[in-house]
Short mmCIF file of C-alpha atoms in Angstrom, two decimals:
data_model
loop_
_atom_site.label_atom_id
_atom_site.label_comp_id
_atom_site.label_asym_id
_atom_site.label_seq_id
_atom_site.Cartn_x
_atom_site.Cartn_y
_atom_site.Cartn_z
CA UNK A 21 -47.77 78.91 -63.34
CA UNK A 22 -47.38 78.97 -59.56
CA UNK A 23 -49.42 75.76 -59.63
CA UNK A 24 -46.78 73.93 -61.80
CA UNK A 25 -43.86 75.14 -59.67
CA UNK A 26 -45.62 73.80 -56.57
CA UNK A 27 -46.21 70.48 -58.11
CA UNK A 28 -42.61 70.37 -59.39
CA UNK A 29 -41.23 71.07 -55.88
CA UNK A 30 -43.51 68.25 -54.44
CA UNK A 31 -42.03 65.78 -57.07
CA UNK A 32 -38.49 66.79 -56.25
CA UNK A 33 -39.27 66.30 -52.62
CA UNK A 34 -40.71 62.80 -53.24
CA UNK A 35 -37.77 61.91 -55.44
CA UNK A 36 -35.29 62.79 -52.68
CA UNK A 37 -37.19 61.04 -49.92
CA UNK A 38 -37.32 57.90 -52.11
CA UNK A 39 -33.51 58.04 -52.90
CA UNK A 40 -32.78 58.54 -49.22
CA UNK A 41 -34.96 55.43 -48.29
CA UNK A 42 -33.24 53.40 -50.97
CA UNK A 43 -29.77 54.59 -49.87
CA UNK A 44 -30.68 53.72 -46.20
CA UNK A 45 -31.91 50.27 -47.11
CA UNK A 46 -28.71 49.59 -49.27
CA UNK A 47 -26.53 50.57 -46.46
CA UNK A 48 -28.55 48.27 -44.21
CA UNK A 49 -28.19 45.50 -46.64
CA UNK A 50 -24.45 46.08 -47.19
CA UNK A 51 -24.00 46.18 -43.29
CA UNK A 52 -25.82 42.93 -42.90
CA UNK A 53 -23.83 41.30 -45.69
CA UNK A 54 -20.43 42.54 -44.19
CA UNK A 55 -21.57 40.87 -40.92
CA UNK A 56 -22.41 37.67 -42.37
CA UNK A 57 -19.08 37.75 -44.32
CA UNK A 58 -17.08 38.25 -41.33
CA UNK A 59 -19.14 35.71 -39.23
CA UNK A 60 -17.56 32.31 -39.46
CA UNK A 61 -19.51 28.91 -39.18
CA UNK A 62 -18.07 27.02 -36.23
CA UNK A 63 -18.20 23.84 -38.32
CA UNK A 64 -15.71 25.49 -40.84
CA UNK A 65 -13.29 26.72 -38.25
CA UNK A 66 -10.93 23.74 -38.35
CA UNK A 67 -10.22 24.24 -42.09
CA UNK A 68 -8.83 27.98 -41.70
CA UNK A 69 -5.29 28.78 -40.45
CA UNK A 70 -5.48 28.75 -36.71
CA UNK A 71 -3.10 29.32 -33.87
CA UNK A 72 -3.23 29.68 -30.00
CA UNK A 73 -1.54 32.62 -28.27
CA UNK A 74 1.08 31.69 -25.62
CA UNK A 75 2.73 35.02 -24.97
CA UNK A 76 1.58 36.19 -21.57
CA UNK A 77 1.66 39.93 -22.40
CA UNK A 78 -0.37 39.59 -25.40
CA UNK A 79 -2.82 37.16 -23.69
CA UNK A 80 -3.43 39.77 -20.87
CA UNK A 81 -4.15 42.42 -23.53
CA UNK A 82 -6.64 40.32 -25.50
CA UNK A 83 -8.27 39.27 -22.19
CA UNK A 84 -8.63 42.88 -21.02
CA UNK A 85 -10.25 43.84 -24.42
CA UNK A 86 -12.83 41.06 -23.96
CA UNK A 87 -13.37 41.97 -20.44
CA UNK A 88 -13.97 45.69 -21.06
CA UNK A 89 -16.30 44.77 -23.92
CA UNK A 90 -18.76 43.22 -21.69
CA UNK A 91 -17.90 39.63 -21.94
CA UNK A 92 -18.75 37.24 -19.10
CA UNK A 93 -15.56 36.96 -16.90
CA UNK A 94 -16.56 33.30 -16.12
CA UNK A 95 -16.24 32.42 -19.76
CA UNK A 96 -12.91 34.04 -20.36
CA UNK A 97 -9.71 32.01 -20.16
CA UNK A 98 -6.29 33.91 -20.72
CA UNK A 99 -4.53 30.58 -21.33
CA UNK A 100 -6.94 29.62 -24.00
CA UNK A 101 -6.94 32.19 -26.77
CA UNK A 102 -7.31 31.06 -30.32
CA UNK A 103 -6.92 33.13 -33.56
CA UNK A 104 -8.39 32.12 -36.82
CA UNK A 105 -7.36 33.88 -40.05
CA UNK A 106 -8.40 33.68 -43.79
CA UNK A 107 -6.14 31.62 -46.15
CA UNK A 108 -2.79 33.38 -46.81
CA UNK A 109 -2.46 35.64 -49.90
CA UNK A 110 1.26 35.50 -51.17
CA UNK A 111 0.91 39.15 -52.06
CA UNK A 112 -0.02 40.29 -48.56
CA UNK A 113 2.36 40.87 -45.71
CA UNK A 114 -0.05 40.09 -42.95
CA UNK A 115 -2.93 37.84 -41.96
CA UNK A 116 -6.49 38.87 -42.22
CA UNK A 117 -7.90 37.87 -38.83
CA UNK A 118 -11.48 36.70 -39.06
CA UNK A 119 -12.03 35.52 -35.29
CA UNK A 120 -10.48 35.73 -31.96
CA UNK A 121 -11.65 33.46 -28.98
CA UNK A 122 -10.86 33.81 -25.41
CA UNK A 123 -12.28 30.81 -23.53
CA UNK A 124 -15.83 30.31 -24.88
CA UNK A 125 -16.26 34.12 -25.85
CA UNK A 126 -15.39 35.21 -29.32
CA UNK A 127 -14.93 38.43 -31.46
CA UNK A 128 -15.52 38.60 -35.20
CA UNK A 129 -13.58 40.59 -37.70
CA UNK A 130 -15.67 43.76 -37.49
CA UNK A 131 -15.60 43.98 -33.69
CA UNK A 132 -11.72 43.25 -33.64
CA UNK A 133 -11.38 46.24 -36.00
CA UNK A 134 -13.15 48.54 -33.89
CA UNK A 135 -12.12 47.50 -30.44
CA UNK A 136 -8.55 46.18 -30.75
CA UNK A 137 -7.13 47.68 -34.10
CA UNK A 138 -3.48 48.21 -32.74
CA UNK A 139 -3.43 44.84 -31.03
CA UNK A 140 -4.86 43.27 -34.24
CA UNK A 141 -2.05 44.87 -36.16
CA UNK A 142 0.59 43.15 -33.81
CA UNK A 143 -1.27 39.69 -34.09
CA UNK A 144 -1.66 39.75 -37.81
CA UNK A 145 2.06 40.36 -38.85
CA UNK A 146 2.86 37.57 -41.20
CA UNK A 147 6.09 36.63 -39.34
CA UNK A 148 4.28 36.44 -35.95
CA UNK A 149 7.05 37.64 -33.83
CA UNK A 150 5.49 36.49 -30.52
CA UNK A 151 4.69 33.11 -28.87
CA UNK A 152 2.21 31.02 -30.70
CA UNK A 153 1.16 27.48 -31.52
CA UNK A 154 -0.39 26.36 -34.88
CA UNK A 155 -3.48 24.44 -34.48
CA UNK A 156 -3.39 21.66 -37.27
CA UNK A 157 -5.84 22.12 -40.14
CA UNK A 158 -8.39 19.22 -40.00
CA UNK A 159 -9.26 16.95 -42.99
CA UNK A 160 -12.92 17.15 -43.91
CA UNK A 161 -14.89 14.16 -42.83
CA UNK A 162 -16.75 11.95 -45.37
CA UNK A 163 -20.43 11.92 -45.54
CA UNK A 164 -20.61 8.55 -43.87
CA UNK A 165 -18.65 9.90 -40.94
CA UNK A 166 -20.94 12.77 -40.17
CA UNK A 167 -23.86 10.50 -39.95
CA UNK A 168 -24.79 8.92 -36.61
CA UNK A 169 -23.84 5.21 -36.76
CA UNK A 170 -23.78 3.11 -33.54
CA UNK A 171 -21.50 0.36 -35.09
CA UNK A 172 -19.33 2.10 -37.58
CA UNK A 173 -16.98 -0.67 -38.51
CA UNK A 174 -19.04 -3.82 -38.88
CA UNK A 175 -22.58 -2.91 -39.09
CA UNK A 176 -23.16 0.65 -40.40
CA UNK A 177 -26.75 1.69 -40.77
CA UNK A 178 -26.17 4.03 -43.79
CA UNK A 179 -25.40 1.44 -46.36
CA UNK A 180 -27.40 -0.58 -48.73
CA UNK A 181 -24.77 -3.44 -49.02
CA UNK A 182 -21.93 -3.96 -46.59
CA UNK A 183 -19.15 -6.41 -46.26
CA UNK A 184 -16.49 -6.88 -43.60
CA UNK A 185 -13.78 -9.67 -43.20
CA UNK A 186 -11.38 -10.24 -40.21
CA UNK A 187 -10.14 -13.29 -38.19
CA UNK A 188 -12.97 -12.52 -35.59
CA UNK A 189 -15.94 -11.86 -37.67
CA UNK A 190 -17.27 -11.74 -41.27
CA UNK A 191 -20.48 -9.82 -42.07
CA UNK A 192 -22.57 -9.24 -45.12
CA UNK A 193 -25.77 -7.04 -45.40
CA UNK A 194 -28.49 -6.98 -47.92
CA UNK A 195 -30.82 -3.90 -48.14
CA UNK A 196 -30.61 -0.40 -46.56
CA UNK A 197 -33.41 -0.16 -43.91
CA UNK A 198 -35.19 -3.37 -43.28
CA UNK A 199 -32.10 -5.62 -44.68
CA UNK A 200 -30.68 -8.82 -43.41
CA UNK A 201 -27.27 -9.07 -41.83
CA UNK A 202 -25.53 -12.34 -41.97
CA UNK A 203 -22.76 -12.67 -39.38
CA UNK A 204 -20.14 -15.39 -39.09
CA UNK A 205 -18.52 -14.99 -35.63
CA UNK A 206 -15.51 -16.90 -34.31
CA UNK A 207 -15.37 -17.35 -30.59
CA UNK A 208 -17.67 -16.71 -27.64
CA UNK A 209 -16.80 -13.30 -26.50
CA UNK A 210 -19.77 -12.78 -24.40
CA UNK A 211 -18.29 -15.42 -22.09
CA UNK A 212 -14.68 -13.99 -22.36
CA UNK A 213 -13.46 -16.31 -24.93
CA UNK A 214 -12.11 -14.62 -28.30
CA UNK A 215 -11.09 -16.14 -31.57
CA UNK A 216 -10.68 -20.00 -31.36
CA UNK A 217 -10.18 -20.14 -27.59
CA UNK A 218 -13.77 -21.35 -27.08
CA UNK A 219 -13.50 -24.07 -29.76
CA UNK A 220 -16.59 -22.82 -31.51
CA UNK A 221 -18.11 -20.37 -34.05
CA UNK A 222 -21.50 -19.40 -35.03
CA UNK A 223 -23.46 -18.04 -38.13
CA UNK A 224 -26.30 -15.82 -37.29
CA UNK A 225 -28.96 -13.82 -39.29
CA UNK A 226 -30.05 -10.47 -37.84
CA UNK A 227 -33.21 -8.73 -38.96
CA UNK A 228 -35.15 -5.69 -37.59
CA UNK A 229 -38.70 -6.18 -36.52
CA UNK A 230 -39.89 -2.83 -35.04
CA UNK A 231 -39.26 0.51 -36.72
CA UNK A 232 -38.31 3.39 -34.65
CA UNK A 233 -40.74 6.30 -35.18
CA UNK A 234 -38.82 8.96 -32.98
CA UNK A 235 -37.60 11.71 -35.02
CA UNK A 236 -34.74 12.54 -32.71
CA UNK A 237 -33.08 9.14 -32.72
CA UNK A 238 -34.32 7.13 -35.76
CA UNK A 239 -31.40 8.16 -37.98
CA UNK A 240 -28.97 6.18 -35.89
CA UNK A 241 -31.40 3.72 -34.29
CA UNK A 242 -33.75 2.87 -37.32
CA UNK A 243 -35.27 -0.05 -35.43
CA UNK A 244 -36.34 -0.55 -31.94
CA UNK A 245 -36.08 -4.46 -32.04
CA UNK A 246 -33.11 -6.26 -33.73
CA UNK A 247 -33.71 -9.94 -33.47
CA UNK A 248 -30.92 -12.56 -34.41
CA UNK A 249 -31.10 -16.25 -34.68
CA UNK A 250 -28.51 -18.85 -35.82
CA UNK A 251 -26.51 -22.02 -35.24
CA UNK A 252 -23.26 -22.66 -33.47
CA UNK A 253 -20.62 -25.27 -34.67
CA UNK A 254 -17.55 -26.76 -33.29
CA UNK A 255 -13.84 -26.59 -34.64
CA UNK A 256 -12.28 -29.99 -35.24
CA UNK A 257 -8.78 -28.54 -35.73
CA UNK A 258 -7.07 -28.48 -32.22
CA UNK A 259 -4.00 -26.27 -33.66
CA UNK A 260 -4.05 -22.88 -34.32
CA UNK A 261 -2.76 -22.96 -37.80
CA UNK A 262 -0.97 -19.57 -38.77
CA UNK A 263 -1.88 -18.15 -35.53
CA UNK A 264 0.77 -20.18 -33.68
CA UNK A 265 1.66 -17.16 -31.59
CA UNK A 266 -1.45 -17.68 -29.42
CA UNK A 267 -1.91 -20.43 -26.76
CA UNK A 268 -3.33 -23.74 -28.03
CA UNK A 269 -6.97 -23.99 -27.19
CA UNK A 270 -8.32 -26.03 -24.25
CA UNK A 271 -11.99 -25.64 -24.75
CA UNK A 272 -14.30 -27.62 -26.98
CA UNK A 273 -17.81 -27.48 -28.25
CA UNK A 274 -19.53 -30.89 -28.27
CA UNK A 275 -21.07 -32.59 -31.37
CA UNK A 276 -24.64 -31.66 -32.41
CA UNK A 277 -24.02 -27.92 -32.66
CA UNK A 278 -25.95 -25.07 -30.75
CA UNK A 279 -28.99 -22.84 -31.05
CA UNK A 280 -28.20 -19.15 -30.96
CA UNK A 281 -30.82 -16.69 -30.14
CA UNK A 282 -31.00 -13.05 -28.92
CA UNK A 283 -32.30 -9.57 -29.39
CA UNK A 284 -31.75 -5.82 -28.58
CA UNK A 285 -34.87 -3.93 -27.55
CA UNK A 286 -34.84 -0.23 -27.48
CA UNK A 287 -37.45 1.37 -25.31
CA UNK A 288 -40.03 3.34 -27.33
CA UNK A 289 -40.11 6.12 -24.84
CA UNK A 290 -36.43 6.44 -24.87
CA UNK A 291 -34.66 4.54 -27.71
CA UNK A 292 -31.15 5.04 -26.32
CA UNK A 293 -32.02 2.87 -23.49
CA UNK A 294 -32.87 -0.78 -23.79
CA UNK A 295 -32.62 -4.28 -22.86
CA UNK A 296 -30.49 -7.15 -24.45
CA UNK A 297 -30.47 -10.79 -24.43
CA UNK A 298 -28.31 -13.51 -25.90
CA UNK A 299 -28.21 -17.17 -25.33
CA UNK A 300 -26.37 -20.30 -26.91
CA UNK A 301 -27.57 -23.67 -25.91
CA UNK A 302 -26.41 -27.14 -27.06
CA UNK A 303 -28.85 -29.10 -29.18
CA UNK A 304 -27.74 -32.33 -27.75
CA UNK A 305 -26.73 -33.70 -24.34
CA UNK A 306 -23.38 -35.55 -23.93
CA UNK A 307 -24.33 -39.10 -25.25
CA UNK A 308 -22.07 -41.63 -23.72
CA UNK A 309 -22.88 -44.13 -26.24
CA UNK A 310 -21.95 -42.02 -29.26
CA UNK A 311 -18.35 -42.40 -30.58
CA UNK A 312 -16.24 -39.39 -31.33
CA UNK A 313 -13.00 -38.49 -33.16
CA UNK A 314 -10.63 -38.05 -30.17
CA UNK A 315 -8.04 -36.11 -32.16
CA UNK A 316 -10.57 -33.33 -32.71
CA UNK A 317 -10.88 -32.69 -28.90
CA UNK A 318 -8.61 -30.60 -26.91
CA UNK A 319 -7.80 -32.33 -23.77
CA UNK A 320 -5.80 -32.42 -20.44
CA UNK A 321 -4.89 -34.83 -17.78
CA UNK A 322 -6.59 -34.98 -14.37
CA UNK A 323 -5.97 -37.28 -11.29
CA UNK A 324 -8.51 -40.23 -11.17
CA UNK A 325 -9.85 -40.62 -7.56
CA UNK A 326 -10.79 -44.12 -8.32
CA UNK A 327 -7.42 -45.20 -9.60
CA UNK A 328 -4.31 -42.93 -8.92
CA UNK A 329 -2.23 -44.90 -11.48
CA UNK A 330 -4.74 -44.18 -14.40
CA UNK A 331 -5.23 -40.49 -14.94
CA UNK A 332 -8.29 -39.06 -16.55
CA UNK A 333 -8.23 -37.58 -20.01
CA UNK A 334 -10.37 -34.57 -19.79
CA UNK A 335 -12.20 -32.77 -22.64
CA UNK A 336 -13.75 -29.64 -21.34
CA UNK A 337 -17.05 -28.89 -23.14
CA UNK A 338 -18.29 -25.38 -23.43
CA UNK A 339 -22.13 -25.83 -22.99
CA UNK A 340 -24.65 -23.23 -22.16
CA UNK A 341 -23.50 -19.46 -22.33
CA UNK A 342 -25.51 -16.24 -22.41
CA UNK A 343 -25.99 -12.97 -20.93
CA UNK A 344 -29.01 -10.49 -20.25
CA UNK A 345 -29.16 -6.97 -19.14
CA UNK A 346 -29.69 -3.32 -19.85
CA UNK A 347 -27.77 -1.00 -22.15
CA UNK A 348 -27.60 2.65 -22.89
CA UNK A 349 -26.39 4.55 -25.88
CA UNK A 350 -24.69 7.85 -25.46
CA UNK A 351 -23.68 10.51 -27.99
CA UNK A 352 -21.19 12.81 -26.25
CA UNK A 353 -22.12 15.87 -28.39
CA UNK A 354 -25.78 15.77 -29.62
CA UNK A 355 -25.81 16.84 -33.24
CA UNK A 356 -22.21 16.07 -33.83
CA UNK A 357 -22.06 12.38 -34.37
CA UNK A 358 -18.34 11.69 -33.70
CA UNK A 359 -18.02 10.26 -30.22
CA UNK A 360 -20.26 7.26 -29.16
CA UNK A 361 -20.44 5.18 -26.02
CA UNK A 362 -22.35 2.31 -25.22
CA UNK A 363 -22.83 0.80 -21.56
CA UNK A 364 -23.98 -2.77 -20.86
CA UNK A 365 -24.65 -4.03 -17.32
CA UNK A 366 -26.38 -7.46 -16.59
CA UNK A 367 -25.85 -11.12 -15.82
CA UNK A 368 -23.79 -13.66 -17.33
CA UNK A 369 -24.09 -17.43 -17.36
CA UNK A 370 -21.29 -19.71 -18.63
CA UNK A 371 -21.19 -23.49 -18.16
CA UNK A 372 -18.20 -25.63 -18.82
CA UNK A 373 -18.65 -29.42 -18.44
CA UNK A 374 -15.57 -31.72 -17.99
CA UNK A 375 -15.96 -35.02 -19.84
CA UNK A 376 -13.65 -38.05 -19.70
CA UNK A 377 -12.43 -39.34 -22.98
CA UNK A 378 -13.08 -43.13 -22.77
CA UNK A 379 -11.53 -45.69 -24.98
CA UNK A 380 -12.89 -49.21 -25.60
CA UNK A 381 -13.02 -51.83 -28.49
CA UNK A 382 -15.57 -49.63 -30.34
CA UNK A 383 -13.52 -46.44 -30.38
CA UNK A 384 -13.56 -43.15 -28.27
CA UNK A 385 -16.53 -41.95 -26.21
CA UNK A 386 -17.16 -38.95 -24.14
CA UNK A 387 -18.55 -39.50 -20.41
CA UNK A 388 -19.46 -36.52 -18.30
CA UNK A 389 -20.59 -38.80 -15.41
CA UNK A 390 -17.19 -40.26 -14.36
CA UNK A 391 -16.12 -39.45 -10.81
CA UNK A 392 -13.50 -36.55 -10.82
CA UNK A 393 -15.13 -34.62 -13.50
CA UNK A 394 -16.60 -31.15 -12.77
CA UNK A 395 -19.36 -28.71 -13.90
CA UNK A 396 -18.09 -25.32 -13.87
CA UNK A 397 -20.91 -22.73 -13.64
CA UNK A 398 -21.78 -19.56 -11.63
CA UNK A 399 -21.33 -20.11 -8.04
CA UNK A 400 -19.93 -16.82 -6.89
CA UNK A 401 -21.30 -13.24 -7.17
CA UNK A 402 -18.47 -12.24 -9.50
CA UNK A 403 -19.26 -15.17 -11.76
CA UNK A 404 -22.76 -13.50 -12.46
CA UNK A 405 -21.54 -10.12 -13.51
CA UNK A 406 -21.54 -8.98 -17.08
CA UNK A 407 -20.44 -5.43 -17.71
CA UNK A 408 -19.17 -3.79 -20.89
CA UNK A 409 -18.38 -0.25 -22.16
CA UNK A 410 -17.66 0.65 -25.78
CA UNK A 411 -16.31 3.81 -27.17
CA UNK A 412 -16.41 4.64 -30.84
CA UNK A 413 -15.08 7.60 -32.71
CA UNK A 414 -16.18 8.03 -36.34
CA UNK A 415 -14.31 11.35 -37.19
CA UNK A 416 -11.84 11.69 -39.88
CA UNK A 417 -9.96 8.64 -38.66
CA UNK A 418 -12.51 6.35 -37.19
CA UNK A 419 -11.25 4.17 -34.25
CA UNK A 420 -12.79 2.27 -31.36
CA UNK A 421 -12.03 0.47 -28.07
CA UNK A 422 -14.10 -1.65 -25.55
CA UNK A 423 -13.58 -3.28 -22.20
CA UNK A 424 -15.73 -6.12 -20.95
CA UNK A 425 -15.94 -8.18 -17.59
CA UNK A 426 -17.84 -11.43 -17.98
CA UNK A 427 -17.23 -14.86 -16.51
CA UNK A 428 -14.53 -13.28 -14.39
CA UNK A 429 -12.61 -12.64 -17.46
CA UNK A 430 -11.43 -9.31 -18.71
CA UNK A 431 -11.72 -8.83 -22.64
CA UNK A 432 -10.51 -5.71 -24.26
CA UNK A 433 -10.54 -4.49 -27.92
CA UNK A 434 -9.06 -1.78 -29.96
CA UNK A 435 -9.47 -1.00 -33.67
CA UNK A 436 -7.65 1.53 -35.85
CA UNK A 437 -7.68 2.58 -39.50
CA UNK A 438 -4.85 1.67 -41.67
CA UNK A 439 -5.86 2.80 -45.28
CA UNK A 440 -8.86 5.03 -45.91
CA UNK A 441 -12.10 3.66 -44.55
CA UNK A 442 -11.78 0.08 -46.09
CA UNK A 443 -8.65 -1.48 -44.11
CA UNK A 444 -8.39 -1.50 -40.38
CA UNK A 445 -6.38 -3.35 -37.71
CA UNK A 446 -8.38 -5.11 -34.82
CA UNK A 447 -6.68 -6.43 -31.63
CA UNK A 448 -8.18 -8.11 -28.70
CA UNK A 449 -6.82 -9.21 -25.39
CA UNK A 450 -8.40 -11.51 -22.75
CA UNK A 451 -7.15 -12.46 -19.34
CA UNK A 452 -8.77 -14.72 -16.49
CA UNK A 453 -9.09 -12.77 -13.21
CA UNK A 454 -10.59 -15.56 -11.04
CA UNK A 455 -8.41 -16.86 -8.21
CA UNK A 456 -9.35 -20.47 -9.09
CA UNK A 457 -7.06 -22.03 -11.58
CA UNK A 458 -8.84 -23.45 -14.71
CA UNK A 459 -6.90 -25.14 -17.26
CA UNK A 460 -8.99 -23.92 -20.03
CA UNK A 461 -8.98 -20.20 -19.13
CA UNK A 462 -5.97 -18.61 -20.72
CA UNK A 463 -4.65 -15.18 -21.61
CA UNK A 464 -5.27 -14.69 -25.34
CA UNK A 465 -3.80 -11.85 -27.54
CA UNK A 466 -4.94 -11.83 -31.31
CA UNK A 467 -4.40 -9.08 -33.88
CA UNK A 468 -6.08 -9.15 -37.37
CA UNK A 469 -6.59 -6.75 -40.30
CA UNK A 470 -10.18 -5.79 -41.14
CA UNK A 471 -11.32 -5.47 -44.83
CA UNK A 472 -14.35 -3.34 -45.22
CA UNK A 473 -16.45 -2.54 -48.24
CA UNK A 474 -19.70 -0.59 -48.16
CA UNK A 475 -22.16 0.35 -51.04
#
């Protein structure tokens, strides 16, 4: 009998030990769950009710609690205290504070409850009878906006098919990764001539040739080598049409068209860094025996050194243009793909040839060998400089701006969203900065809507 009693006691002891272990584990799980529930993902913070504290007395009290709790004093900032609460329940008379931040230090709900209970009661009152400033609740970004895209507006890398239409450029893409981009570009912005001011446009095809294998950068730089090739053509209409608010153009592209060629090559060892090259070269020289349609050329008058009574009629021709240099892509916050900056620095070459419009019994002709005509090309140090910086933001409301110095012309651009992610407003402004007065260099301001569709 004593043996059975002994075994029974042993069984009871084992059950008690097992029960205590389960309870202990259960308490540990509950504690861990409570911490998880009260710890907020920083990415979700903008979508909770938030406000900043601006009452000096309360600021000092919160700062003291953080300081006494062992926070690094260098990270604390009394003037930058932010409070985050759970969404309001109409039946409750107070906020449920989830997080308090002082500078870069923070306290979650469980620590707040134990370290500053009385202060928490003051801060959580629904009426908030103290100085505060609400922090606007953010709109959640779309999937496209949280991906890293170096050219969000015209050439997004996360689409299979893309289309954009504006007065400056029209783009069309086929295929997601190794697809083709077809771009129709109006103007020669690399030389500082936007829209119709250059008297020419071009159609280029862009295609990737070298895939990026770097895991850290291939999502936004899928290819290390982007090659483009195309043809340039001239405008025959010397008026600006409906864009009569901009100065009438003075530059021309000559007959015969241009060959267009260029590339961006990202360094395999550092894909954010690379070299760029772009050139536009006339396919034909000025032929003094080839007749032209004089009305299709923008002209101005100039003194004739051989005959002061007979002025020269000059058609300035934009000939060889191009630039080459290095570039660097920089995401301001790694892992948070909202703020992108690209820097370009290199050399520019722009050539403008004056040609005299000559008339005889057979019609009109161009002659670039008449005395008094000039060839404008880089002769000063500033003529050679090509520098550009672009900033793009692709958060909830994507926008961008850029500034370029090339051919001693300053060219700026800004674009803003109008409706959703499909309708934007794009504005560009150029102004010549050289001391020499060139008739064909004019200040241009042009604004255009941008229609954008992606699949």
